[in-house]
XYZ file of C-alpha atoms in Angstrom:
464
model
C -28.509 -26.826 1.417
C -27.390 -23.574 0.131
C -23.657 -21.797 0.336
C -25.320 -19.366 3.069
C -26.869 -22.403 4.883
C -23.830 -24.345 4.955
C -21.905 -21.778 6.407
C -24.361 -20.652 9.231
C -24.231 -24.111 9.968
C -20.743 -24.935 10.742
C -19.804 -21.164 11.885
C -22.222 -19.554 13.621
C -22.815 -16.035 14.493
C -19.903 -14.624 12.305
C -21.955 -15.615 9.302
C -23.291 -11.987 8.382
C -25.743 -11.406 5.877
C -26.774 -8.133 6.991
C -27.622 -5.886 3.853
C -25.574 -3.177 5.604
C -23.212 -4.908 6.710
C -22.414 -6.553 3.246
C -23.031 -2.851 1.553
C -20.037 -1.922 3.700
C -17.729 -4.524 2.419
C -18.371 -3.604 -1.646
C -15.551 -0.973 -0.954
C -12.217 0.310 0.282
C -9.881 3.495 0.583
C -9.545 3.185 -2.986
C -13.007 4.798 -3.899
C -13.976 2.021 -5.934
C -17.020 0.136 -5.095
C -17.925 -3.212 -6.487
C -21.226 -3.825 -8.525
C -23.895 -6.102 -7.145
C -23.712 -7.223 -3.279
C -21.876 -10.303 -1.625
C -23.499 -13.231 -0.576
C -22.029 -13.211 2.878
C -19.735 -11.841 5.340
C -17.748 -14.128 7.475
C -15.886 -12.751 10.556
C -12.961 -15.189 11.245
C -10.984 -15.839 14.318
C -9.305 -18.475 13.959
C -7.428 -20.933 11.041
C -10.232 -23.201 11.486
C -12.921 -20.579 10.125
C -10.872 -20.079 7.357
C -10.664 -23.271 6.291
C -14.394 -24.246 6.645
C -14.827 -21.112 3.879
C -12.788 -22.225 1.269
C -13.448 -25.891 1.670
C -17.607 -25.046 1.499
C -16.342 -22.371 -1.083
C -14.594 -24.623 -2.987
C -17.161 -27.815 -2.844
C -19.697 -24.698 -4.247
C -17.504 -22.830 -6.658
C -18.506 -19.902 -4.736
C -16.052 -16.957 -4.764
C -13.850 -15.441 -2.071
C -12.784 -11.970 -1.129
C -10.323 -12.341 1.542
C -10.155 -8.942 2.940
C -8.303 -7.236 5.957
C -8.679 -3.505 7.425
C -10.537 -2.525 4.268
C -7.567 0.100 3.110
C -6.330 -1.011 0.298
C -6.156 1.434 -2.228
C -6.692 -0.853 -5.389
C -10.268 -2.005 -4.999
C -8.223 -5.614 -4.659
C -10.670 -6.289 -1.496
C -14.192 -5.097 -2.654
C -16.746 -7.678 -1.908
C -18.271 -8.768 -5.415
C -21.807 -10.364 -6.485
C -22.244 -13.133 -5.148
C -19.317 -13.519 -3.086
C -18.565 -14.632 0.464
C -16.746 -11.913 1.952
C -13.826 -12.986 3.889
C -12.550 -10.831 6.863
C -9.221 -11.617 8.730
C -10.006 -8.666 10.925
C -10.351 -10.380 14.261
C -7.514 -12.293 13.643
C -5.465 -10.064 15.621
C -3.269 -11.777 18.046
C 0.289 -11.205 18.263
C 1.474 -15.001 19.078
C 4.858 -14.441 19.650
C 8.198 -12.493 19.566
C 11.649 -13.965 20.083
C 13.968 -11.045 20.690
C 16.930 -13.343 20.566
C 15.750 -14.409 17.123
C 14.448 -10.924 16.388
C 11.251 -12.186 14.522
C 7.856 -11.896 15.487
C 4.695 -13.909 14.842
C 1.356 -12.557 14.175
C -1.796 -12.788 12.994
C -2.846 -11.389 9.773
C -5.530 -8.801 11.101
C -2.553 -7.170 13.981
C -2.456 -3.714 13.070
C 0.766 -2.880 11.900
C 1.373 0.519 14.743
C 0.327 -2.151 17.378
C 3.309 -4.856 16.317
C 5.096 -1.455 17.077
C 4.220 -0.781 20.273
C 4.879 -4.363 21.407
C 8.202 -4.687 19.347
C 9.534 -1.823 20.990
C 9.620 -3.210 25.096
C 12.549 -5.553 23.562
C 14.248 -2.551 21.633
C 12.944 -3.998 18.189
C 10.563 -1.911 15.490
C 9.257 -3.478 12.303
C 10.359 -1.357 9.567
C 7.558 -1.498 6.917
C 5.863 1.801 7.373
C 2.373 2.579 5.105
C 1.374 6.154 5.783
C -1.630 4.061 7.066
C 0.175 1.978 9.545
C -2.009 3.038 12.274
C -5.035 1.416 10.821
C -3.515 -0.881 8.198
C -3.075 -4.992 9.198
C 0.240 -6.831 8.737
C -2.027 -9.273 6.579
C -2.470 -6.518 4.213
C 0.269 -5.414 3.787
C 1.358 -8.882 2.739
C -0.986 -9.318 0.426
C -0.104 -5.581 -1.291
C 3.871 -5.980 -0.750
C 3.164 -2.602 0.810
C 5.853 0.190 0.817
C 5.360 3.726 2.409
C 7.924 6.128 4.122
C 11.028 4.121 5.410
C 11.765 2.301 1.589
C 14.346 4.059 0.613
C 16.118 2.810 3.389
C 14.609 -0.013 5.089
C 13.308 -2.252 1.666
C 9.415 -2.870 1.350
C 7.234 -5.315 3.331
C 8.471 -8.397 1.030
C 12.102 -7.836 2.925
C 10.315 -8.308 6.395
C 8.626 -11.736 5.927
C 10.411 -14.839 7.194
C 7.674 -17.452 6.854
C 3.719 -17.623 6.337
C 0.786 -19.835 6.511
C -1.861 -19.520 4.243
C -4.734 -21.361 3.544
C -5.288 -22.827 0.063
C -8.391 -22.211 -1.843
C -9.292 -25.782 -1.255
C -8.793 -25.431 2.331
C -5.224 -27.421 2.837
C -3.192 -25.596 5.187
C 0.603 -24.461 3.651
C 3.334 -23.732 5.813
C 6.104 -21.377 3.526
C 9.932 -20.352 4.581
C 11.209 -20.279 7.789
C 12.404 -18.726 10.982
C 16.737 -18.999 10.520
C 18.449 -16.275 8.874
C 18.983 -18.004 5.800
C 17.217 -20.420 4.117
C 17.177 -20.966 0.261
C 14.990 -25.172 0.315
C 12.756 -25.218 -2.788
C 11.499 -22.780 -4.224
C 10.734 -19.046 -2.398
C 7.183 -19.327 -1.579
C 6.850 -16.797 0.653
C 8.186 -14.617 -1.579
C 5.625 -15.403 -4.347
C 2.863 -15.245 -1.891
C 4.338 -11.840 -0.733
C 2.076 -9.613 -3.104
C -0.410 -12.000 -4.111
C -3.208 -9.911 -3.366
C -5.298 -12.379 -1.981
C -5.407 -14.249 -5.233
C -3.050 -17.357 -4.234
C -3.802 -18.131 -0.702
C -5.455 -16.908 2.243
C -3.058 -15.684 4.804
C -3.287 -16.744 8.694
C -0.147 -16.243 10.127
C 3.002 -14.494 9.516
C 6.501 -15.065 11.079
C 8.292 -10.942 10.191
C 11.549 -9.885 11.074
C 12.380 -7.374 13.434
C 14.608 -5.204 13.470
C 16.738 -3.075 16.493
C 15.279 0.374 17.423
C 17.434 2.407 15.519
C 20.346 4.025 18.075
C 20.717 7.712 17.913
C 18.735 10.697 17.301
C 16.605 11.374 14.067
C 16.747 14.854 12.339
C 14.418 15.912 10.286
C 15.170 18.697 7.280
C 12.106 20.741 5.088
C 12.951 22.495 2.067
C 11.044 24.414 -0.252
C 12.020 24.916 -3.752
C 10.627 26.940 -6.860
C 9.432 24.506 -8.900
C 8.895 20.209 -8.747
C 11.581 19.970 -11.234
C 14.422 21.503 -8.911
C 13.070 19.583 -6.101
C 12.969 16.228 -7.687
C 16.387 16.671 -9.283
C 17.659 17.819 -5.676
C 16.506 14.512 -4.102
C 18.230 12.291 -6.798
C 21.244 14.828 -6.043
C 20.832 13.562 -1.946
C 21.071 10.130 -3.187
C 24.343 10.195 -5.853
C 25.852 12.235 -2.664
C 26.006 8.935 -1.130
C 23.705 9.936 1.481
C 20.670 7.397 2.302
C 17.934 9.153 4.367
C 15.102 6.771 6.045
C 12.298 8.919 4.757
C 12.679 11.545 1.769
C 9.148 12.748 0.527
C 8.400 15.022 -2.169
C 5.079 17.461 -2.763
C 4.188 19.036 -5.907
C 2.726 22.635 -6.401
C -0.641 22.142 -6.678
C -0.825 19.464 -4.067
C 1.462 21.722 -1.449
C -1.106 24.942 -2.762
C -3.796 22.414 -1.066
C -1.868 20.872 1.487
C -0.862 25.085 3.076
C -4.583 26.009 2.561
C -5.557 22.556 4.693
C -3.354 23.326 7.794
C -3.305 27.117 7.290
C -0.412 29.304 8.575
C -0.030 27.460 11.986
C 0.890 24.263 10.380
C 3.733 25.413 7.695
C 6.593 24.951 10.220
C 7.944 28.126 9.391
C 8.312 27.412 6.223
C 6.925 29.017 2.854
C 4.943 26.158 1.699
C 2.166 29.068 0.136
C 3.912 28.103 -3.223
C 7.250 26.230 -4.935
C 7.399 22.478 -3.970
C 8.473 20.852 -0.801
C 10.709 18.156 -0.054
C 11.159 16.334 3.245
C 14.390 14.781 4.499
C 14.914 12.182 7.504
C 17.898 11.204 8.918
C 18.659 8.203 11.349
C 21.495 6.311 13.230
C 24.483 7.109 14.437
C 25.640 9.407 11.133
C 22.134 10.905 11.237
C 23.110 14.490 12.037
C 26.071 14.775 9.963
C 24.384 13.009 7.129
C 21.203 15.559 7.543
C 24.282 18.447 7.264
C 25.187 16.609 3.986
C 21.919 16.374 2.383
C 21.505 19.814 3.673
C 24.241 21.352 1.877
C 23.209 19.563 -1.410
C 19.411 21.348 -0.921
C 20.701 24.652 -0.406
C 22.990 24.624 -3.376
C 19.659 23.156 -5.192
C 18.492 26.388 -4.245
C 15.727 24.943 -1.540
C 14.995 27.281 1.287
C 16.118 24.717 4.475
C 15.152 24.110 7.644
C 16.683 21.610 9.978
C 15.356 20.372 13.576
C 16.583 17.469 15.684
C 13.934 18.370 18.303
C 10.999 15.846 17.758
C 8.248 18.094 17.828
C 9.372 20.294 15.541
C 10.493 17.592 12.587
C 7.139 16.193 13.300
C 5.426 19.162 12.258
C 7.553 19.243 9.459
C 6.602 15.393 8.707
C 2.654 16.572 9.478
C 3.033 18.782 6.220
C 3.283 15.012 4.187
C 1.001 12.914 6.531
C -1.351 15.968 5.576
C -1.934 15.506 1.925
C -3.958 13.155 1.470
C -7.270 14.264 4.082
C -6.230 17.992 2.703
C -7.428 16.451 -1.181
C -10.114 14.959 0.411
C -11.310 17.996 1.493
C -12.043 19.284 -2.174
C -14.027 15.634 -3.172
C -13.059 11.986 -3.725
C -9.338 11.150 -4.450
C -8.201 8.155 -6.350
C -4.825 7.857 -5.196
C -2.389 6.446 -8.162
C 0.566 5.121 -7.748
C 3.256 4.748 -10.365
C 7.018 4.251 -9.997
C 10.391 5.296 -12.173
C 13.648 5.068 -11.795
C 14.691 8.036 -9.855
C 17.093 9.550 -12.695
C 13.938 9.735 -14.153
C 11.548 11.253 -11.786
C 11.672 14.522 -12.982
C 10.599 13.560 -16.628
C 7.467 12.148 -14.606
C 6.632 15.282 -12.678
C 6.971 16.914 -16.081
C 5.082 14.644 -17.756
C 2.003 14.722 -15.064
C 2.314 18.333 -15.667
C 1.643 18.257 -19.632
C -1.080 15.628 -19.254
C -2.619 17.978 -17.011
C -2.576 21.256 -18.434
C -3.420 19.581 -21.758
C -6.569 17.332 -20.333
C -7.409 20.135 -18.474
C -7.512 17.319 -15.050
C -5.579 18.501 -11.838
C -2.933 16.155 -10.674
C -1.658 16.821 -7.007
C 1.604 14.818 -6.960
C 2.992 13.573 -3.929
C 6.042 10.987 -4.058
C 8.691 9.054 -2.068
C 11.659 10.567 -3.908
C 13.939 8.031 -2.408
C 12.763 5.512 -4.475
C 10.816 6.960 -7.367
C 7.339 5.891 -6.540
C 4.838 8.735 -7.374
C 1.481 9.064 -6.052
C -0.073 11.465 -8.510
C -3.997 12.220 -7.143
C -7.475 12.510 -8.970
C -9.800 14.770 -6.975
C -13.248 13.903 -7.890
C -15.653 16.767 -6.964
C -18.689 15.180 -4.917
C -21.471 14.852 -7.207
C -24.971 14.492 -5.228
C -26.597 13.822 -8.503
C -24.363 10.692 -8.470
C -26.826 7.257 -7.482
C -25.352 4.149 -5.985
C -24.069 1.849 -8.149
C -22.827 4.639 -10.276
C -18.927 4.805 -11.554
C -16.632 7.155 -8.804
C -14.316 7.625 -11.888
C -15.487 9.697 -14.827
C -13.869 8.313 -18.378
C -11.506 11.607 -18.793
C -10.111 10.738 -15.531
C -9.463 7.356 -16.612
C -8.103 8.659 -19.903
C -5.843 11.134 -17.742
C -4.742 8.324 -15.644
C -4.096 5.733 -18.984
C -1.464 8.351 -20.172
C -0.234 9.069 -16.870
C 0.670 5.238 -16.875
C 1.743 4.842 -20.177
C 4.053 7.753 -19.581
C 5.439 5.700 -16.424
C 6.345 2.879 -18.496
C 7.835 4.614 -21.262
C 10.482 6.222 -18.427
C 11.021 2.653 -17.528
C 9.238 2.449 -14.884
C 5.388 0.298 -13.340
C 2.742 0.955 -12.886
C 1.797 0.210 -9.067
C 4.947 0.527 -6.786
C 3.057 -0.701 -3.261
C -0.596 0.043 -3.723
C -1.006 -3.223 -5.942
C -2.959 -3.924 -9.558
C -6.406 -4.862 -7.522
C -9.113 -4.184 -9.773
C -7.685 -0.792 -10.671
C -4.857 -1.567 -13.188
C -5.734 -4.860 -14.182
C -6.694 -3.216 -18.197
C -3.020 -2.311 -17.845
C -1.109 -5.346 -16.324
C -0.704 -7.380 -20.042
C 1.310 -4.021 -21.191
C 4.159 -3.857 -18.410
C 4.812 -7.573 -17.568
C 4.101 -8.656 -21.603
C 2.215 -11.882 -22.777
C 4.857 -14.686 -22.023
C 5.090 -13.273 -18.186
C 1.299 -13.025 -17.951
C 0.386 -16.534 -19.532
C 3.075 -17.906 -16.975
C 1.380 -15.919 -14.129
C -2.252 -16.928 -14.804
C -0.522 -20.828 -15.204
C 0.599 -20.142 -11.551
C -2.852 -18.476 -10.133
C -4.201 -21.951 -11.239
C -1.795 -23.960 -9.655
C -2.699 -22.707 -6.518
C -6.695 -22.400 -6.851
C -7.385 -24.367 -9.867
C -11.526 -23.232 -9.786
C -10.526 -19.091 -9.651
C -12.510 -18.826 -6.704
C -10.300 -16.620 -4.891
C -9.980 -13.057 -5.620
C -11.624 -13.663 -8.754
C -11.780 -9.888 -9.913
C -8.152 -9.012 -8.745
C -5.297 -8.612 -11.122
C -6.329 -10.201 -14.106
C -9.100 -9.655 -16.657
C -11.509 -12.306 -17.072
């Protein structure tokens, strides 16, 4: 009986091998799109699904995508040839949330905004918060260690995971971590699974930590400054004040030049965002507004033009210049969406350095970053080519050679080169040069551990 056959048998209707259907899983947000087609698509619902997969998976040395919302942003969940296509999708229930306990436990296809919206009839929130959180699944953003807006203050997804299940590749169920405060038996599991990218373990459930709504108001600050280098060197100048803003974005020329002619003059917020670069400043808590009249202070003697607003319409225009960028690139073609990080006494090198490699290649790089933290998202827009066949590379080679010394440049400031999209399929080339050949001997011993056949992921983070 073949791999298909087996698992029509034992599962039913959410066997898929639709051509269309399995077309649709060879890609994600990233842009990049997998060669060949999957064998099949498999619509789980429960553990037990999962489990008859990667035991008929296993018993066929067949590989496994596991894949979520579909978007990622490192090609990490592209169906490949020959795969079975794994989707946690319709795993989606929210199982349980202990206010006392201030954890909740989900599945791993809950959408992250709708954990929200139930979190917040017991005065809770969970803080990780992807610009995509309103289509992105907590099961993702496990897998990816996500980040997003709130990291400068509230810590990345990793710091919101109590405990996990996950399915082995062999099909053996493992339970990781726990639901107390502390906990430190064995070794940190969780933790290690935390970022996997789908390469370790299939996960199924997920016990996160909650955290109280945040009391007080939130006020918002814009400022526009002359060049990227004053702004970035203004938001490491909000951060040695002491001052620790939930959300400080920054916007680069070019990308804010896109970004003014995307919303036009209705969406600028009154401010001059026709030109310099912008940064955006968020305060919360109980200090928020005289913390926002801190950071203010240290903008305006930056020389940023300021505005501040505690009314929430109006800082939510301001925030709708950010949330903008990315569908105002992909109004001009294709974006590949990079994602480096430095340390952020170094940030300004890196703007500088995106600048050079730019004017020299000749390749426009709209930068957007979280200054709080010093993860850059410098953007490739790829002009729509209709000439361009399926099956065909998104990414030209000079783009690639743009991005190779855009990521070498990263790591010589001391920096990485993913800070929450993940290595995928992306930046696997790259992965030996950060983490070094003892680190990734010792990492590929570990993959094995856990799926000695490499039947999961197989394509993700390492090179053959």
């Amino acid at each position: 009986m073949t791999t298909v056959a087996r698992l029509q048998a034992e599962l039913g209707s959410i066997v898929s091998t639709d051509p269309a259907e399995l077309a649709a899983m060879r890609e994600d947000k990233s842009g990049w799109v997998a060669q060949g087609m999957p064998l099949a698509l498999v619509r789980a619902t429960r553990t037990e699904h999962v489990q008859a997969v990667l035991r008929i998976a296993s018993e066929s040395g067949v590989p496994v995508v596991p894949r979520g919302a579909g978007t990622g942003l490192a090609g990490g969940a592209c169906g490949t040839d020959g795969s079975i296509v794994l989707s946690l999708a319709g795993m989606n229930r929210i199982l349980e949330i202990r206010p006392e306990d201030e954890l909740a436990v989900v599945e791993p296809g809950v959408i992250n905004q709708d954990l929200n919206d139930a979190l917040a009839a017991f005065g809770l929130w969970f803080a990780p918060d992807p610009a995509s959180k309103a289509i992105s699944s907590i099961g993702g953003n496990i897998a990816t260690n996500a980040g997003g807006l709130l990291c400068v203050k509230y810590g990345v997804t990793r710091e919101a995971v109590l405990a996990l299940t996950v399915v082995l590749a062999d099909g053996r169920l493992l339970k990781t971590g726990h639901r107390t405060v502390k906990g430190v038996t064995g070794y940190d599991l969780t933790a290690l699974l935390t970022g996997s990218e789908g390469t370790l373990g299939v996960i199924v459930e997920a016990t996160v930590r909650a955290r109280a709504i945040t009391p007080g108001e939130v006020v918002t600050l814009g400022a526009v400054f002359p060049d990227v280098a004053a702004a970035a060197a203004a938001s490491a100048a909000v951060i040695a004040a002491r001052v620790r803003p939930a959300v400080m974005e920054l916007i680069d020329p070019v990308a804010l030049r896109m970004i003014a002619d995307y919303l036009g003059p209705d969406g600028s917020a009154g401010l001059p965002i026709d030109g310099g670069a912008f940064l955006l400043v968020q305060t919360d808590g109980a200090a928020a507004l005289a913390e926002a009249d801190q950071a203010a202070a240290v903008l305006r003697s930056a020389g940023g033009t300021v505005r501040q607003s505690t009314d929430p319409d109006s800082g939510e225009r301001l925030l709708a210049i950010r949330r903008s960028a990315h569908p105002a690139l992909a109004a001009y073609g294709e974006v590949l969406i990079e994602d480096v990080s430095v340390p952020r006494s170094r940030m300004a090198e890196m703007f500088e350095r995106i600048a050079e490699i730019s004017a020299r290649t000749g390749v426009p790089i709209p930068t957007v970053a979280h200054a709080g933290d010093g993860n850059l998202h410098p953007n490739f827009v790829i002009p729509i080519d209709p000439m361009r066949l399926p099956g065909d590379p998104l990414v030209p080679e000079h783009i690639w050679a743009a991005a190779d010394e855009l990521f070498r440049a990263a790591l010589a400031l001391g920096g990485t080169l993913t800070g929450e999209h993940g290595v995928g399929v992306l930046k696997r080339r790259w992965l030996a040069e950060e983490i070094g050949d003892t680190s990734l001997e010792l990492q590929r011993r570990i993959k094995a551990a856990f799926d000695p056949l490499g039947i999961l992921g197989p394509e993700t983070m390492f090179d053959a």
